[in-house]
């Protein structure tokens, strides 16, 4: 019998929902429980493509909207060979944002349909679980001011949330919404238990391709 594979778990949600905190906690918690687990954050600003994306986000550089969308996708594709290798070695990969952020943020710009936005990411490793950390715009606002990067405004984030809701209608994907207004520890416990259940369920199943 083939070796058991790791699970691909995506964390999505609007800004301030706690994705990065929960991603780190999840990987720590899984490792402490004896699982092999790694975290990847998208965009990964450390690669050459990631540096271009970062200079766009911090407004050092203006990039055309289609171009930046394709760069975000390319920044995921450059990780795919290593992601597949790790998953097949039994390592669970937690991704802090994935193609769903890619689609939701570009679609929120208004002149890009969901179908166009999805195309560059068709065929990426399909997440076995997408945890959507749900926080209302009011609760997000209570967590303090947004920063100064592109997209960091409540009006834009509201549009991003609507785009996420459209993506969640796709029942071929395993979306699970969790309440991100709970304490960090309670949310961590809930997320870890859902993640472990998924890891158990998919370990002998083939890795699938996204939106294909
Ligand atoms: P962070 O604040 O998480 O670093 O994200 N974004 C992200 C996109 O527009 N497209 C994508 O494909 C991804 C992964 C979301 C920086 C910003 O980049 C946006 C917020
Ligand atoms: Mg940010």
Short mmCIF file of C-alpha atoms and ligand atoms in Angstrom, two decimals:
data_model
loop_
_atom_site.label_atom_id
_atom_site.label_comp_id
_atom_site.label_asym_id
_atom_site.label_seq_id
_atom_site.Cartn_x
_atom_site.Cartn_y
_atom_site.Cartn_z
CA UNK A 1 0.00 0.00 0.00
CA UNK A 2 1.22 3.50 -0.83
CA UNK A 3 2.47 5.65 2.02
CA UNK A 4 -0.06 7.92 3.64
CA UNK A 5 -0.10 11.46 2.34
CA UNK A 6 -0.42 14.69 4.23
CA UNK A 7 -3.43 16.98 3.90
CA UNK A 8 -3.53 20.36 2.20
CA UNK A 9 -5.37 22.78 4.47
CA UNK A 10 -6.12 26.36 3.40
CA UNK A 11 -6.96 29.21 5.75
CA UNK A 12 -9.02 31.98 4.18
CA UNK A 13 -10.98 34.97 5.42
CA UNK A 14 -10.94 38.75 5.37
CA UNK A 15 -8.07 40.78 6.82
CA UNK A 16 -7.77 40.65 10.64
CA UNK A 17 -9.67 37.38 10.98
CA UNK A 18 -6.57 35.76 12.51
CA UNK A 19 -5.42 33.53 9.63
CA UNK A 20 -1.70 34.02 10.25
CA UNK A 21 -1.98 33.52 14.02
CA UNK A 22 -4.11 30.42 13.55
CA UNK A 23 -1.86 29.07 10.79
CA UNK A 24 1.17 29.26 13.07
CA UNK A 25 -0.74 27.79 16.03
CA UNK A 26 -2.13 24.97 13.90
CA UNK A 27 1.29 23.90 12.62
CA UNK A 28 2.73 24.09 16.16
CA UNK A 29 -0.22 22.14 17.57
CA UNK A 30 -0.06 19.44 14.88
CA UNK A 31 3.69 19.03 15.37
CA UNK A 32 3.24 18.79 19.14
CA UNK A 33 0.71 16.02 18.54
CA UNK A 34 3.29 14.09 16.51
CA UNK A 35 2.20 15.00 12.97
CA UNK A 36 4.50 16.32 10.27
CA UNK A 37 3.28 19.78 9.23
CA UNK A 38 4.56 22.87 7.40
CA UNK A 39 3.19 26.37 6.87
CA UNK A 40 3.29 28.39 3.64
CA UNK A 41 2.06 31.93 3.51
CA UNK A 42 0.73 33.37 0.24
CA UNK A 43 1.85 35.71 -1.10
CA UNK A 44 5.32 34.40 -0.31
CA UNK A 45 7.13 37.74 -0.49
CA UNK A 46 10.60 36.14 -0.35
CA UNK A 47 10.80 34.89 -3.97
CA UNK A 48 11.57 37.16 -6.94
CA UNK A 49 7.90 37.11 -7.96
CA UNK A 50 6.94 37.67 -4.32
CA UNK A 51 9.17 40.74 -4.12
CA UNK A 52 7.40 42.25 -7.12
CA UNK A 53 4.04 41.53 -5.47
CA UNK A 54 5.25 43.07 -2.23
CA UNK A 55 6.41 46.26 -3.93
CA UNK A 56 2.93 46.48 -5.50
CA UNK A 57 1.19 45.95 -2.14
CA UNK A 58 3.27 48.59 -0.35
CA UNK A 59 2.59 50.97 -3.29
CA UNK A 60 6.22 51.26 -4.36
CA UNK A 61 5.24 49.94 -7.76
CA UNK A 62 2.14 50.20 -9.91
CA UNK A 63 1.27 47.05 -11.78
CA UNK A 64 -1.58 46.52 -14.22
CA UNK A 65 -4.46 44.56 -12.62
CA UNK A 66 -4.32 41.46 -14.89
CA UNK A 67 -0.56 41.37 -14.46
CA UNK A 68 -0.66 41.41 -10.69
CA UNK A 69 -3.37 38.74 -10.64
CA UNK A 70 -1.15 36.46 -12.74
CA UNK A 71 1.85 37.18 -10.51
CA UNK A 72 -0.09 36.10 -7.39
CA UNK A 73 -0.99 32.88 -9.21
CA UNK A 74 2.61 32.35 -10.40
CA UNK A 75 3.72 32.80 -6.79
CA UNK A 76 1.56 29.77 -5.91
CA UNK A 77 2.68 27.70 -8.92
CA UNK A 78 6.36 28.18 -8.06
CA UNK A 79 5.68 26.31 -4.81
CA UNK A 80 3.76 23.41 -6.36
CA UNK A 81 6.61 20.93 -7.00
CA UNK A 82 7.79 21.16 -3.39
CA UNK A 83 4.23 21.13 -2.02
CA UNK A 84 3.44 17.91 -3.90
CA UNK A 85 6.68 16.30 -2.76
CA UNK A 86 5.95 17.13 0.87
CA UNK A 87 2.32 16.02 0.73
CA UNK A 88 3.40 12.68 -0.70
CA UNK A 89 5.98 12.36 2.08
CA UNK A 90 3.14 12.56 4.57
CA UNK A 91 3.66 16.19 5.53
CA UNK A 92 0.48 18.21 6.06
CA UNK A 93 0.69 21.67 4.51
CA UNK A 94 -1.20 24.59 5.98
CA UNK A 95 -1.50 27.53 3.58
CA UNK A 96 -2.22 31.01 4.94
CA UNK A 97 -4.33 32.25 1.96
CA UNK A 98 -4.51 30.42 -1.36
CA UNK A 99 -6.22 30.73 -4.75
CA UNK A 100 -9.48 31.83 -3.08
CA UNK A 101 -7.87 35.07 -1.87
CA UNK A 102 -6.46 35.42 -5.37
CA UNK A 103 -9.92 35.25 -6.93
CA UNK A 104 -11.75 37.20 -4.21
CA UNK A 105 -9.39 40.19 -4.21
CA UNK A 106 -9.22 40.60 -8.00
CA UNK A 107 -12.97 40.01 -8.40
CA UNK A 108 -13.59 42.70 -5.75
CA UNK A 109 -11.98 45.22 -8.12
CA UNK A 110 -15.24 45.03 -10.06
CA UNK A 111 -14.23 44.46 -13.68
CA UNK A 112 -13.05 40.84 -13.46
CA UNK A 113 -15.52 37.95 -13.51
CA UNK A 114 -15.01 34.95 -11.21
CA UNK A 115 -14.40 32.64 -14.14
CA UNK A 116 -11.52 34.72 -15.52
CA UNK A 117 -10.04 35.07 -12.04
CA UNK A 118 -10.05 31.30 -11.46
CA UNK A 119 -8.35 30.22 -14.71
CA UNK A 120 -4.65 30.74 -13.81
CA UNK A 121 -5.10 28.63 -10.64
CA UNK A 122 -6.95 25.74 -12.35
CA UNK A 123 -4.98 22.56 -11.64
CA UNK A 124 -3.22 23.68 -8.46
CA UNK A 125 -3.21 21.06 -5.68
CA UNK A 126 -6.80 21.08 -4.40
CA UNK A 127 -7.13 21.76 -0.70
CA UNK A 128 -8.66 18.92 1.28
CA UNK A 129 -10.14 21.53 3.60
CA UNK A 130 -10.70 25.27 3.34
CA UNK A 131 -11.25 26.86 6.72
CA UNK A 132 -13.02 30.17 6.34
CA UNK A 133 -12.38 32.35 9.38
CA UNK A 134 -15.52 34.39 9.50
CA UNK A 135 -15.49 37.84 11.07
CA UNK A 136 -18.14 40.48 10.37
CA UNK A 137 -16.92 43.82 8.99
CA UNK A 138 -17.99 45.42 12.33
CA UNK A 139 -15.89 42.99 14.38
CA UNK A 140 -12.97 43.42 12.00
CA UNK A 141 -13.17 47.19 12.48
CA UNK A 142 -13.11 46.74 16.27
CA UNK A 143 -9.73 45.00 15.96
CA UNK A 144 -8.15 48.34 15.11
CA UNK A 145 -7.19 50.33 12.07
CA UNK A 146 -6.13 48.79 8.81
CA UNK A 147 -2.55 49.30 7.65
CA UNK A 148 -1.49 51.28 4.62
CA UNK A 149 -1.13 48.51 2.06
CA UNK A 150 -3.31 48.24 -1.00
CA UNK A 151 -6.72 46.64 -0.36
CA UNK A 152 -6.67 47.65 3.34
CA UNK A 153 -9.96 49.54 3.56
CA UNK A 154 -13.30 48.46 4.97
CA UNK A 155 -15.17 49.20 1.72
CA UNK A 156 -12.83 46.97 -0.30
CA UNK A 157 -12.85 44.23 2.38
CA UNK A 158 -16.66 44.18 2.25
CA UNK A 159 -16.47 43.45 -1.51
CA UNK A 160 -13.86 40.76 -0.89
CA UNK A 161 -16.22 39.11 1.61
CA UNK A 162 -19.02 39.03 -1.00
CA UNK A 163 -16.64 37.38 -3.50
CA UNK A 164 -15.69 34.76 -0.91
CA UNK A 165 -19.42 34.00 -0.40
CA UNK A 166 -19.75 33.35 -4.16
CA UNK A 167 -16.77 30.98 -4.08
CA UNK A 168 -18.24 29.10 -1.11
CA UNK A 169 -21.25 28.11 -3.21
CA UNK A 170 -18.99 25.58 -4.96
CA UNK A 171 -19.94 22.34 -3.21
CA UNK A 172 -17.12 20.36 -4.86
CA UNK A 173 -14.84 22.07 -2.33
CA UNK A 174 -14.70 21.26 1.37
CA UNK A 175 -15.41 24.69 2.91
CA UNK A 176 -15.83 24.89 6.68
CA UNK A 177 -16.72 28.23 8.22
CA UNK A 178 -15.49 28.90 11.74
CA UNK A 179 -16.38 31.82 13.99
CA UNK A 180 -13.23 33.96 14.16
CA UNK A 181 -14.64 36.17 16.93
CA UNK A 182 -13.88 33.51 19.59
CA UNK A 183 -10.69 33.62 21.66
CA UNK A 184 -7.44 32.57 19.97
CA UNK A 185 -7.29 29.40 22.08
CA UNK A 186 -10.91 28.32 21.49
CA UNK A 187 -10.59 28.93 17.77
CA UNK A 188 -7.29 27.02 17.72
CA UNK A 189 -8.88 24.00 19.42
CA UNK A 190 -11.78 23.99 16.95
CA UNK A 191 -9.49 24.35 13.93
CA UNK A 192 -7.06 21.69 15.13
CA UNK A 193 -9.82 19.18 15.65
CA UNK A 194 -11.33 19.78 12.18
CA UNK A 195 -7.84 19.58 10.64
CA UNK A 196 -6.99 16.26 12.36
CA UNK A 197 -10.28 14.75 11.23
CA UNK A 198 -9.56 15.79 7.63
CA UNK A 199 -5.97 14.45 7.79
CA UNK A 200 -7.34 11.09 8.88
CA UNK A 201 -9.99 11.05 6.14
CA UNK A 202 -7.74 11.93 3.20
CA UNK A 203 -4.52 10.05 4.04
CA UNK A 204 -5.24 7.23 1.59
CA UNK A 205 -7.01 9.35 -1.04
CA UNK A 206 -5.29 10.82 -4.11
CA UNK A 207 -4.52 14.51 -4.16
CA UNK A 208 -6.92 16.24 -6.56
CA UNK A 209 -6.64 19.26 -8.85
CA UNK A 210 -8.38 22.53 -8.09
CA UNK A 211 -11.32 23.66 -10.29
CA UNK A 212 -10.77 20.84 -12.79
P1 LIG B 1 -1.24 39.40 3.42
O1 LIG B 1 -1.77 40.60 4.16
O2 LIG B 1 -1.84 38.11 3.88
O3 LIG B 1 0.25 39.38 3.30
O4 LIG B 1 -1.78 39.55 1.90
N1 LIG B 1 -3.88 38.82 -2.16
C1 LIG B 1 -3.36 37.68 -1.66
C2 LIG B 1 -4.31 38.92 -3.48
O5 LIG B 1 -4.77 39.96 -3.92
N2 LIG B 1 -4.19 37.82 -4.28
C3 LIG B 1 -3.67 36.64 -3.83
O6 LIG B 1 -3.57 35.67 -4.60
C4 LIG B 1 -3.24 36.56 -2.46
C5 LIG B 1 -2.67 35.29 -1.94
C6 LIG B 1 -4.65 39.84 0.00
C7 LIG B 1 -1.49 40.68 1.19
C8 LIG B 1 -2.65 41.07 0.31
O7 LIG B 1 -2.63 40.34 -0.93
C9 LIG B 1 -3.95 40.00 -1.30
C10 LIG B 1 -4.02 40.83 0.91
MG1 LIG B 2 -2.36 42.17 4.99
#
